[in-house]
mmCIF file of C-alpha atoms in Angstrom:
data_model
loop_
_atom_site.group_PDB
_atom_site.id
_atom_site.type_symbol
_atom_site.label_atom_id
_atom_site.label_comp_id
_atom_site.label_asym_id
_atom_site.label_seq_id
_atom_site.Cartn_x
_atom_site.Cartn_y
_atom_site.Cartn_z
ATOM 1 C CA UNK K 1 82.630 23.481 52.619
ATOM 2 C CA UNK K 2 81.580 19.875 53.013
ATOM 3 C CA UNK K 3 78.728 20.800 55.362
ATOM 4 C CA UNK K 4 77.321 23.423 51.943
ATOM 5 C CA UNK K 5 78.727 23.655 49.062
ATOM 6 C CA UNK K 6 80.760 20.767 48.298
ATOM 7 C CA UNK K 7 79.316 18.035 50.217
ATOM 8 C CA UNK K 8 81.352 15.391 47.925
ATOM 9 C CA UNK K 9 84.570 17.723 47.990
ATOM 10 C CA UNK K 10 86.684 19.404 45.476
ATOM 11 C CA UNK K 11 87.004 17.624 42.384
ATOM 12 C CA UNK K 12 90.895 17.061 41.096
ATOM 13 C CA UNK K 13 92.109 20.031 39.291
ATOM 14 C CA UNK K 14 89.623 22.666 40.885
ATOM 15 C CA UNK K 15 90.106 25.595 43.653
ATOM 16 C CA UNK K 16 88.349 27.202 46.170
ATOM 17 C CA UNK K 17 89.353 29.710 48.631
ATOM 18 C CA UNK K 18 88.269 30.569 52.324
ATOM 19 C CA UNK K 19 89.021 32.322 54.946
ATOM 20 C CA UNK K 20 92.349 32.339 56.679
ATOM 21 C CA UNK K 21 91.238 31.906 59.731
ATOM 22 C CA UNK K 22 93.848 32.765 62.326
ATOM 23 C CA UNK K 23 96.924 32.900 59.737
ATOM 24 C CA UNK K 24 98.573 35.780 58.571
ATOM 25 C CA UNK K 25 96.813 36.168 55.666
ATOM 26 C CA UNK K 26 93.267 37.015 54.471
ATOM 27 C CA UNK K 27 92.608 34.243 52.144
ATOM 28 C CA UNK K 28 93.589 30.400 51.948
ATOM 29 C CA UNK K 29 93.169 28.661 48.225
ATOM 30 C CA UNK K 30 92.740 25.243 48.316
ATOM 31 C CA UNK K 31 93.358 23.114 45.613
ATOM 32 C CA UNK K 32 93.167 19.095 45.199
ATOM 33 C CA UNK K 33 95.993 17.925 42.681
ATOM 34 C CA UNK K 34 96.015 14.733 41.055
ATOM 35 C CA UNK K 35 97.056 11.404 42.378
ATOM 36 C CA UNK K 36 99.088 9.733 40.396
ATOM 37 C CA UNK K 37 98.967 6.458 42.221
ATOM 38 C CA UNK K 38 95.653 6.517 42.025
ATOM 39 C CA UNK K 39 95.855 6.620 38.720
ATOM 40 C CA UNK K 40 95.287 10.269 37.375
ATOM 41 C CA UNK K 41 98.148 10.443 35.498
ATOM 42 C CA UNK K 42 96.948 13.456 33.424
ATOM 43 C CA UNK K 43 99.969 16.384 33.542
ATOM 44 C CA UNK K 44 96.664 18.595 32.432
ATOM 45 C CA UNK K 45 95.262 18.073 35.864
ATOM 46 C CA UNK K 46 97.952 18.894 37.677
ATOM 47 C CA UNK K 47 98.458 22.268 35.675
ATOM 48 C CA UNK K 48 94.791 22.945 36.115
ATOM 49 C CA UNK K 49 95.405 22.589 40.190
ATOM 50 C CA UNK K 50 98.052 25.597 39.875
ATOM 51 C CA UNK K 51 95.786 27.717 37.789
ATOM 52 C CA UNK K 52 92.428 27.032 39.579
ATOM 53 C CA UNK K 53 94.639 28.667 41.946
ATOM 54 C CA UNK K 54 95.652 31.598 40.347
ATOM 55 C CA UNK K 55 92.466 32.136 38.904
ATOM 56 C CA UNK K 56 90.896 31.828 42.218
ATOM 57 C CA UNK K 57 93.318 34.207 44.716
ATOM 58 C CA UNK K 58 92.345 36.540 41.268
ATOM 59 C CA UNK K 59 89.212 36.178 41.546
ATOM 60 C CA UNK K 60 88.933 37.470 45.625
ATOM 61 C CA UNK K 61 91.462 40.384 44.672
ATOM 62 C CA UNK K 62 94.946 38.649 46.126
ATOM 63 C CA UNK K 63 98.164 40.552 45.351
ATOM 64 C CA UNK K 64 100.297 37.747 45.956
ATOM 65 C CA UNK K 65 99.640 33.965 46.298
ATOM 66 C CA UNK K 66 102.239 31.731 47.868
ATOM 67 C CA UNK K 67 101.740 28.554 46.166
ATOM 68 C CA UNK K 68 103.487 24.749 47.468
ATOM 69 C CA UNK K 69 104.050 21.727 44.573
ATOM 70 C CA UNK K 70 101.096 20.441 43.964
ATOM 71 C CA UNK K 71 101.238 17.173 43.735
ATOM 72 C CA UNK K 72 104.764 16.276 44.506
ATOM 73 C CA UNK K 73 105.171 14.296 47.577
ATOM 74 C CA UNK K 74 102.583 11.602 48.714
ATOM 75 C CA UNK K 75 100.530 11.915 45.240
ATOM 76 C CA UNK K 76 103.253 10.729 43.392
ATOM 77 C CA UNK K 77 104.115 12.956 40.793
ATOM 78 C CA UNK K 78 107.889 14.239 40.534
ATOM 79 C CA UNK K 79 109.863 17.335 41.474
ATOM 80 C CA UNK K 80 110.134 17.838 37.527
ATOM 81 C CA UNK K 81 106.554 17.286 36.549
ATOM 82 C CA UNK K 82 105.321 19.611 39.271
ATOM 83 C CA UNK K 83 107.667 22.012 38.788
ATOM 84 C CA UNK K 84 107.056 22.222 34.772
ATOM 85 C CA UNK K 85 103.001 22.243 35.363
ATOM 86 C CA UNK K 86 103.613 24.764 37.776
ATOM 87 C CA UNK K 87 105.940 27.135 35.934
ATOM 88 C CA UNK K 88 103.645 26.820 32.597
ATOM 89 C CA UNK K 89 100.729 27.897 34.771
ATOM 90 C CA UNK K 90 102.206 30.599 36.306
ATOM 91 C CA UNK K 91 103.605 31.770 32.641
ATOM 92 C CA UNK K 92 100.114 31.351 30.913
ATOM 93 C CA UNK K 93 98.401 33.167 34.345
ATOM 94 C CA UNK K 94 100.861 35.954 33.538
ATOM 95 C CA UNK K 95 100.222 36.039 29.652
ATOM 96 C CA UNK K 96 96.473 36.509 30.374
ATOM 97 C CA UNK K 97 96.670 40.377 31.018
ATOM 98 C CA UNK K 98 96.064 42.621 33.851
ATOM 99 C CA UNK K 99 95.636 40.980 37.371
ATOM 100 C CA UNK K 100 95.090 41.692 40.607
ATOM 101 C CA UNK K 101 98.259 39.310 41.719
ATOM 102 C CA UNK K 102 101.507 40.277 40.949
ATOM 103 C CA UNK K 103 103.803 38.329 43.118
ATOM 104 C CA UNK K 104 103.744 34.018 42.648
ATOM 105 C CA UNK K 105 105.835 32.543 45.251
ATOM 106 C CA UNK K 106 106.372 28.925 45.443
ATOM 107 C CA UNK K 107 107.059 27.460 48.022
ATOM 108 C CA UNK K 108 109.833 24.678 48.098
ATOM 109 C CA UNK K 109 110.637 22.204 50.974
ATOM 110 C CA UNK K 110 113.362 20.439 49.999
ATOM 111 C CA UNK K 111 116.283 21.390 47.505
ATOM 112 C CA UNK K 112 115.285 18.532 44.696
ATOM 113 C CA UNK K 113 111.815 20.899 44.696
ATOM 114 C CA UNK K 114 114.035 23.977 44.460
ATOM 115 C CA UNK K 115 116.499 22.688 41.760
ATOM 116 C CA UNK K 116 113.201 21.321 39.693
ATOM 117 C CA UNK K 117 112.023 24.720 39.972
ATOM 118 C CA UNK K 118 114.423 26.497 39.636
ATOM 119 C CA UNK K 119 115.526 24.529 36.268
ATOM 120 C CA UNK K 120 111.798 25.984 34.865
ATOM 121 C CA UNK K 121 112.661 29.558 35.318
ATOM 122 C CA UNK K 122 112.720 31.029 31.834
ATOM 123 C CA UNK K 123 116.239 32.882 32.250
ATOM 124 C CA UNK K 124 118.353 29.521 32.948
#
């Protein structure tokens, strides 16, 4: 994507999906989230990296999209931030009418990630 279409790269907040290459899956969405200690402190840019996402494995016909926190690790922002951004995407994706995804998985590696999400679900 650097060598065509996005010589300068993927601006904060936006998607774009590619191939999958030799994973089991036909599609990879990538996504650049916001780095908080580089300043971008915005919670609106983080939300926008989970539904760039959405919108985009919509947009090339995915059924299911397994999505990791954006955000949360090396880019500063916390379990709770990411998880809240992430949940109110995923809510807002779903309130939008009929899609081609059905299934949002996230995808949690470490149980303060899990417990943050978790804590967003709308039936705790």
């Amino acid at each position: 994507l650097r060598a065509t279409s996005l010589p300068d790269g993927l601006p904060v907040g936006d998607a774009v999906a590619t191939g999958a290459g030799g994973l089991p899956a036909r599609w990879v969405v990538h996504t650049v989230g916001p780095n908080r200690g580089a300043g971008e402190t915005d919670p609106a840019l983080l939300r926008a990296a989970f539904a760039g996402s959405l919108r985009v494995a919509d947009e090339v016909g995915a059924h299911s999209v397994a999505l990791p926190a954006v955000g949360a690790g090396v880019y500063g922002w916390s379990a709770t931030d990411a998880a809240r951004e992430a949940m109110a995407a995923a809510r807002e994706f779903a309130a939008g009418g009929p899609a081609s995804v059905r299934l949002v998985r996230f995808v949690l590696f470490s149980p303060e990630l899990l417990a943050a999400f978790e804590a967003e679900q709308p039936d705790r």
